[in-house]
Coordinates of C-alpha atoms and ligand atoms in Angstrom, one line a residue:
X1 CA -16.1 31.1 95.1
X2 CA -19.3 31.2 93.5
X3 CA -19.3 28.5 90.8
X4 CA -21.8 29.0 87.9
X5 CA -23.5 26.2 86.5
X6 CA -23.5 26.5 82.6
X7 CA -26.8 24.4 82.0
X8 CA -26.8 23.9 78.4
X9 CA -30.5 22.3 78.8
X10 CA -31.5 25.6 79.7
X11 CA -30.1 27.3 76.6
X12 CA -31.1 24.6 74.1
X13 CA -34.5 25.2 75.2
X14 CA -34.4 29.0 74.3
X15 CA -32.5 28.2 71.0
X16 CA -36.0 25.9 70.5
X17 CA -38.0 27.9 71.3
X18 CA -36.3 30.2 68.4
X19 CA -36.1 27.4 65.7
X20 CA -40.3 26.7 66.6
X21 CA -40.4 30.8 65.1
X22 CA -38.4 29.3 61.9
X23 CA -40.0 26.3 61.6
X24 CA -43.6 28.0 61.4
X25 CA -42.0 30.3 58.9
X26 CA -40.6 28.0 56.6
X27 CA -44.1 25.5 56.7
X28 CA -45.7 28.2 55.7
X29 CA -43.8 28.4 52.2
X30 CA -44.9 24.5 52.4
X31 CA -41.2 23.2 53.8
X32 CA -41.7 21.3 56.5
X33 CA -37.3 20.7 57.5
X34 CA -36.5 17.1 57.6
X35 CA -33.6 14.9 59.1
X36 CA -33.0 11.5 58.1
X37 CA -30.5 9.7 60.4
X38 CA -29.1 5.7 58.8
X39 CA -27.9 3.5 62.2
X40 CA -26.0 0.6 61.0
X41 CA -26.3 -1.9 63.4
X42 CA -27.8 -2.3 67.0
X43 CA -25.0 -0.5 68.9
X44 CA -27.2 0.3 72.2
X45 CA -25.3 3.7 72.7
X46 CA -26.1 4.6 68.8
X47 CA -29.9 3.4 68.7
X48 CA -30.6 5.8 72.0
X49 CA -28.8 8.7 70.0
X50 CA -30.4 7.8 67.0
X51 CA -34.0 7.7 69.0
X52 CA -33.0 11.3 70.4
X53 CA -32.2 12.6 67.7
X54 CA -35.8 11.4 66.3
X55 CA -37.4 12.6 68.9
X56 CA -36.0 15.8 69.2
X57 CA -37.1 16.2 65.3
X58 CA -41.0 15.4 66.1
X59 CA -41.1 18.0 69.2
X60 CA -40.4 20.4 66.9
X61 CA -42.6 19.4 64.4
X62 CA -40.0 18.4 62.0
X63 CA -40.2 15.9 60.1
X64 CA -37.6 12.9 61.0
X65 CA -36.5 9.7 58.8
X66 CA -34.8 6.8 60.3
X67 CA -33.3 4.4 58.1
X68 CA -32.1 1.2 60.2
X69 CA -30.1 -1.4 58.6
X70 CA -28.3 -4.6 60.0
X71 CA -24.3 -4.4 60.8
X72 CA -24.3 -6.8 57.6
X73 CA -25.2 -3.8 55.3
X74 CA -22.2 -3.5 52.5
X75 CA -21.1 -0.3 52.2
X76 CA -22.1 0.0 48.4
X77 CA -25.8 -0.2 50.0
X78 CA -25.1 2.3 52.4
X79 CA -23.8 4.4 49.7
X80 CA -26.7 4.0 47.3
X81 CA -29.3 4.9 50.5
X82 CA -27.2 7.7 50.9
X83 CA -27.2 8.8 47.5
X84 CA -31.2 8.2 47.4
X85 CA -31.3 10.5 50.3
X86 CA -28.8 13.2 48.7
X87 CA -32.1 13.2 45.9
X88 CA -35.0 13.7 48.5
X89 CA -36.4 17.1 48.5
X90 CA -38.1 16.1 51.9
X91 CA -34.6 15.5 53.4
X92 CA -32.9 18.6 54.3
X93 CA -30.2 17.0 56.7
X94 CA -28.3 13.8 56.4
X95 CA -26.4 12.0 59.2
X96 CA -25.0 8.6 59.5
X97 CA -25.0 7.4 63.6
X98 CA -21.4 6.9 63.7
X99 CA -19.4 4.9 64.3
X100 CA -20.3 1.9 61.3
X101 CA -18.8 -1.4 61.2
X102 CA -15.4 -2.0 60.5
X103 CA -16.0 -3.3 57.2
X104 CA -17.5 0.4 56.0
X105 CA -15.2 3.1 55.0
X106 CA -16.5 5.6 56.9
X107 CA -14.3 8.5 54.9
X108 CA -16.4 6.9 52.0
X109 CA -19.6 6.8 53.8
X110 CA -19.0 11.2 54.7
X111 CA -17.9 11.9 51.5
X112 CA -20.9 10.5 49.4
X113 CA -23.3 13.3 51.5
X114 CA -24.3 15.8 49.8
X115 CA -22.4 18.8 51.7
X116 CA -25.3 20.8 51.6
X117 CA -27.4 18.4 53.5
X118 CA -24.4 17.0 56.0
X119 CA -26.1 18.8 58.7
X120 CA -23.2 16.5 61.4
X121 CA -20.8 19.1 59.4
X122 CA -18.1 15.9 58.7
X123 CA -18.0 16.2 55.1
X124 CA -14.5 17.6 53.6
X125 CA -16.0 20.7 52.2
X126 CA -17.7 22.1 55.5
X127 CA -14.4 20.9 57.2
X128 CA -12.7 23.2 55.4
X129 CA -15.6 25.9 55.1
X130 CA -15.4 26.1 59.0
X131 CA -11.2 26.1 58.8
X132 CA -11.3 28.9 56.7
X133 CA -13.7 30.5 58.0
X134 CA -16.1 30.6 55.6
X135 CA -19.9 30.8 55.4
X136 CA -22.0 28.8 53.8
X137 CA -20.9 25.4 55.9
X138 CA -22.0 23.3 58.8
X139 CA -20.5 23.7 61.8
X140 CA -20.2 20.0 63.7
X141 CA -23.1 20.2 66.3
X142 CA -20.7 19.2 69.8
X143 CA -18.3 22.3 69.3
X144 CA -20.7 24.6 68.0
X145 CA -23.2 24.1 70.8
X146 CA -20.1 24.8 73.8
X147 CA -19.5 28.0 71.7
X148 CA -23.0 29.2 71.6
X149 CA -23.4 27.9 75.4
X150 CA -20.1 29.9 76.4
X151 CA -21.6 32.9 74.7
X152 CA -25.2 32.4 75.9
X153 CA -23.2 32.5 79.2
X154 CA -21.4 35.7 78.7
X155 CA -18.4 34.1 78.6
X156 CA -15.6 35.5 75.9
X157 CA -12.9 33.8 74.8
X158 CA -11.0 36.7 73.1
X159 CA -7.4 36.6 74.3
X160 CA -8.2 34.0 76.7
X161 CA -6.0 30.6 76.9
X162 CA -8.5 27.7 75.8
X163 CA -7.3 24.1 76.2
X164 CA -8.7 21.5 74.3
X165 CA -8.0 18.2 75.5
X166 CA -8.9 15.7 72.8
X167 CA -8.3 15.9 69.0
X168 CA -11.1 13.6 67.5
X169 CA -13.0 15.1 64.5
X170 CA -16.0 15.3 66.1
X171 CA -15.4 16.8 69.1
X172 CA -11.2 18.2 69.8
X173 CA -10.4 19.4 66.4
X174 CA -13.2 21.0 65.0
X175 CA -13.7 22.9 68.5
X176 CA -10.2 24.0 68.0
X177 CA -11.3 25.4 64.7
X178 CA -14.2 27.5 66.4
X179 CA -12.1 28.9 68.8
X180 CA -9.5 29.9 66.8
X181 CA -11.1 31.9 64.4
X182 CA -10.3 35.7 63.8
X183 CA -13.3 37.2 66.0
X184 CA -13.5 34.5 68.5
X185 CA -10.0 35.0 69.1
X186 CA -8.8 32.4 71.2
X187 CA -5.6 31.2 71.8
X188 CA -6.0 27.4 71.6
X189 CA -3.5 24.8 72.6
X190 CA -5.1 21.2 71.8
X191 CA -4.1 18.1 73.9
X192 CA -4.1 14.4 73.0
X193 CA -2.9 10.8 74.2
X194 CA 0.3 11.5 72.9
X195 CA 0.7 14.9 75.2
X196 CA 4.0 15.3 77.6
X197 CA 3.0 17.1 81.0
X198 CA -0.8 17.2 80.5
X199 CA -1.0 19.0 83.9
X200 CA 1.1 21.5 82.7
X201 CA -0.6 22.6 80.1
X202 CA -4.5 22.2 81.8
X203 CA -3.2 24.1 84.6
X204 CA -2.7 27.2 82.2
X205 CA -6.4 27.0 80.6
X206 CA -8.5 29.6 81.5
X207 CA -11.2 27.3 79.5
X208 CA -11.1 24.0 79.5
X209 CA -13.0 21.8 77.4
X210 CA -12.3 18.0 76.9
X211 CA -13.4 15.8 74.7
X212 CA -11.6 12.2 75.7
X213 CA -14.5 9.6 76.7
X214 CA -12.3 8.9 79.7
X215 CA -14.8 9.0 83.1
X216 CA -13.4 11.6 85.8
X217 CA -9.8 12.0 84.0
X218 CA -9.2 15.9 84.5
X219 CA -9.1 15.9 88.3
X220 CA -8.7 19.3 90.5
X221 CA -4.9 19.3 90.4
X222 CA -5.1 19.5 87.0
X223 CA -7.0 23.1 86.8
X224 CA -6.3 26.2 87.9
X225 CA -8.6 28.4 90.7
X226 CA -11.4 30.0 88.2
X227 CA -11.1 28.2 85.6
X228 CA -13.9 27.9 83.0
X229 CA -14.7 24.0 81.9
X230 CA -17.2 22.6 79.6
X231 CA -16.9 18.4 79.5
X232 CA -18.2 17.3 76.0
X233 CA -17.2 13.7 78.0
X234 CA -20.3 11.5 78.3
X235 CA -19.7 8.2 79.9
X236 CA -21.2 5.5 81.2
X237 CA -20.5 4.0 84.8
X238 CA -21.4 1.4 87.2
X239 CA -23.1 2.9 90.0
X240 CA -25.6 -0.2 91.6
X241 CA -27.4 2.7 93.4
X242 CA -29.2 3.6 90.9
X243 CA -32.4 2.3 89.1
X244 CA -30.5 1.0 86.0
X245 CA -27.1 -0.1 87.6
X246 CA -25.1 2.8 86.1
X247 CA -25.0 6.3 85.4
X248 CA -23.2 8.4 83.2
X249 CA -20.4 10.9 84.4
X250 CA -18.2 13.3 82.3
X251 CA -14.3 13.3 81.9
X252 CA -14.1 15.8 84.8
X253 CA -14.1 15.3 88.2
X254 CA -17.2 17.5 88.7
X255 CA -17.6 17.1 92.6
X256 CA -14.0 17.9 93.3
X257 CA -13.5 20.5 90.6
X258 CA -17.0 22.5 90.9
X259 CA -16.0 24.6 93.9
X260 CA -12.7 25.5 92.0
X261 CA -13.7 26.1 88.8
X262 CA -15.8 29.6 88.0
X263 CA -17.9 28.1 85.6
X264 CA -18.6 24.4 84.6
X265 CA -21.1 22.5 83.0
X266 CA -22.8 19.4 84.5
X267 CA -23.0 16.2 83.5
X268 CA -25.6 15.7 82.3
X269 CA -27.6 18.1 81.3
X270 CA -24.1 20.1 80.4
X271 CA -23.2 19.8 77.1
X272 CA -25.4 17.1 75.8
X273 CA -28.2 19.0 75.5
X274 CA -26.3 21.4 73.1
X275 CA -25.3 18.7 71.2
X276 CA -28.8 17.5 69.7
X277 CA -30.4 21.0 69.9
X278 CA -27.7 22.2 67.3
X279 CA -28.2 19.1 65.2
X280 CA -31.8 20.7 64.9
X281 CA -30.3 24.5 63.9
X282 CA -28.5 22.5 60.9
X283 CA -31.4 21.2 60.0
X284 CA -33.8 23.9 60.1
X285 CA -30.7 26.2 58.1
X286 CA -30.4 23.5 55.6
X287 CA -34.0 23.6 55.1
X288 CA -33.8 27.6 54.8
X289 CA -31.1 27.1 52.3
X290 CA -33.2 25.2 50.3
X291 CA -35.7 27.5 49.6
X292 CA -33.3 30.5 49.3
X293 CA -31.7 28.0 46.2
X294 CA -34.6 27.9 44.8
X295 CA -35.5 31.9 44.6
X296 CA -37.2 32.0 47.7
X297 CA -36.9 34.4 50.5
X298 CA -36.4 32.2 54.2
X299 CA -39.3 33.9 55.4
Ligands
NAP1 P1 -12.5 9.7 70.6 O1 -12.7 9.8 69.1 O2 -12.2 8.5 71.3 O3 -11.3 10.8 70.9 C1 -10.8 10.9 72.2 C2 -9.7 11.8 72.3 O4 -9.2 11.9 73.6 C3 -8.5 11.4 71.4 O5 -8.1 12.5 70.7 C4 -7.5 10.9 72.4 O6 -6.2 11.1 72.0 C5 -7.8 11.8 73.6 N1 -7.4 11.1 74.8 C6 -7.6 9.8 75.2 N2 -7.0 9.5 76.3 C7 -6.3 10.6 76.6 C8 -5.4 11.0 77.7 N3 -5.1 10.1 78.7 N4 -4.9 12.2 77.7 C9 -5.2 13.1 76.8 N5 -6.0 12.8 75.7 C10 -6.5 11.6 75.7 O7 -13.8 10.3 71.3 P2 -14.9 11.4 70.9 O8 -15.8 10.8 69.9 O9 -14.2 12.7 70.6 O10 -15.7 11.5 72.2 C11 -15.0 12.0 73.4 C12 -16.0 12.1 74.5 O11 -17.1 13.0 74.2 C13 -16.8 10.7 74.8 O12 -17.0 10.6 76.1 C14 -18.0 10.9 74.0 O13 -19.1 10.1 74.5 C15 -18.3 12.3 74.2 N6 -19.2 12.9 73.2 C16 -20.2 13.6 73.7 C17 -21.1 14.3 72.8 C18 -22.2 15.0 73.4 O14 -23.1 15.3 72.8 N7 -22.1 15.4 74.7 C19 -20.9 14.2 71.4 C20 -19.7 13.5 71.0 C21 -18.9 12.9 71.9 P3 -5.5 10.4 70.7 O15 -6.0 11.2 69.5 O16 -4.1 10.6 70.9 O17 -6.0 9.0 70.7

């Protein structure tokens, strides 16, 4: 069977090449969009995201903030840099590398963003925004980008049986949410830890996306022949043949699954690529939002 390859790098770098249009746009009405990411603590995993996320900010010519901070930091602090931020007009977007220290409530930590700058699309109010399908919101960057990559992809969901397997915030639930939706229309059965017969159900997806941080887990016997599967999974094994001494792998068992599966996305260069590239979009609407609150056309 021929197996398609859904390279989300390839379709983030059209959906750049889009927001560069934008971007020009909105710096010539003197709004130049801005992210500012806070890291709390020297996680190794978070400061790479955190530097990607900057990065992927300057190649666009936006501007980027990063506000680093010891694991000490109280969460009062972290509230007040927050609220400082929430004040910025140079700050259109607002995100907090999760996850924070233990001793940080990060409920708190969401909730004191301003919603119309929580460009990660966590805050209660675009939660519910993007449950009830309203405009207006932020749509959490993982999810959205597999959505826009199915459809980049030609790939409808309408009618179709999606399983999610994972039910985190950031990655299971809010996909869910998408999917569901009157006018994506698909019929959504989300799996978790706690799941009877896992098999069972994976073996009815026609899409499959999972979300469990668990390297290899969904393994060929698990899918059925055709079977469309984007793995949000991104993790990091041991592999002393390579120039670092690991390497990361997704939550599918790409090698054994590729030939079965109609479509699937690698790892990386899969999903990942989606990930940060939508993170931009928020940023560049939140900016665009701006102006419009202020009386000003977008463009
Ligand atoms: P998480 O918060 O740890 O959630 C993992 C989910 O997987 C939980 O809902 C958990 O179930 C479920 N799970 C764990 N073991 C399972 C099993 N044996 N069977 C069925 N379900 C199981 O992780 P996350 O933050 O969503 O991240 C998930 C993966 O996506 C990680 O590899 C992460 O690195 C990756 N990720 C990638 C991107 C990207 O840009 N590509 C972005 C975000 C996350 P319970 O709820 O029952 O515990």
């Amino acid at each position: 069977m021929g197996t398609r390859l859904l390279e989300g790098k390839e379709v983030a770098d059209r959906i750049r090449k889009d927001l560069a249009v934008r971007i020009s746009a909105l710096k010539e009405k003197g709004v130049v969009p801005g992210l500012a990411v806070i890291i709390v603590g020297d996680d190794p995993a978070s400061v790479s995201y955190v530097t990607m996320k900057g990065k992927a900010c300057q190649d666009l010519g936006m501007y980027s903030l990063t506000v680093r901070k010891p694991a000490d930091l109280s969460e009062a602090d972290l509230l007040q840099i927050i609220n400082g931020l929430n004040r910025d007009p140079k700050v259109h977007g607002i995100l907090v590398q999760l996850p924070v220290p233990r001793h940080i409530d990060v409920g708190k930590v969401i909730a004191a963003i301003d919603p119309k700058k929580d460009v990660d699309g966590f805050h209660p109010t675009n939660v519910g925004k993007m449950l009830i399908g309203e405009d207006g919101g932020f749509l959490p960057a993982t999810p959205y980008g597999i959505h826009v990559m199915l459809k980049a992809y030609g790939i409808d969901v309408a009618g179709k049986n999606v399983v999610v397997v994972g039910r985190s915030n950031i990655v299971g639930k809010p996909m869910a949410a998408i999917l569901m939706q009157k006018g994506v229309d698909a019929t959504v059965t989300v799996c978790h830890s706690r799941t009877k017969d896992l098999k069972a159900i994976t073996r009815q997806a026609d899409v499959l996306i999972s979300g469990i941080g668990k390297p290899l887990f969904i393994t060929a016997d698990m899918v059925k022949d055709g079977v469309v599967i984007a793995d949000a999974g991104s993790n990091r094994i041991d592999d002393p043949s390579a120039k670092k001494g690991y390497r990361f792998v997704g939550d599918v068992d790409f090698d054994a699954i590729k030939d079965k599966a109609s479509a699937i996305t690698p790892v990386p260069g899969g999903v990942g690529p989606m990930t940060i590239v939508m993170l931009m979009s928020n940023t560049v609407l939140a900016a665009e939002r701006s102006l419009e609150r202020q009386g000003r056309p977008k463009v």
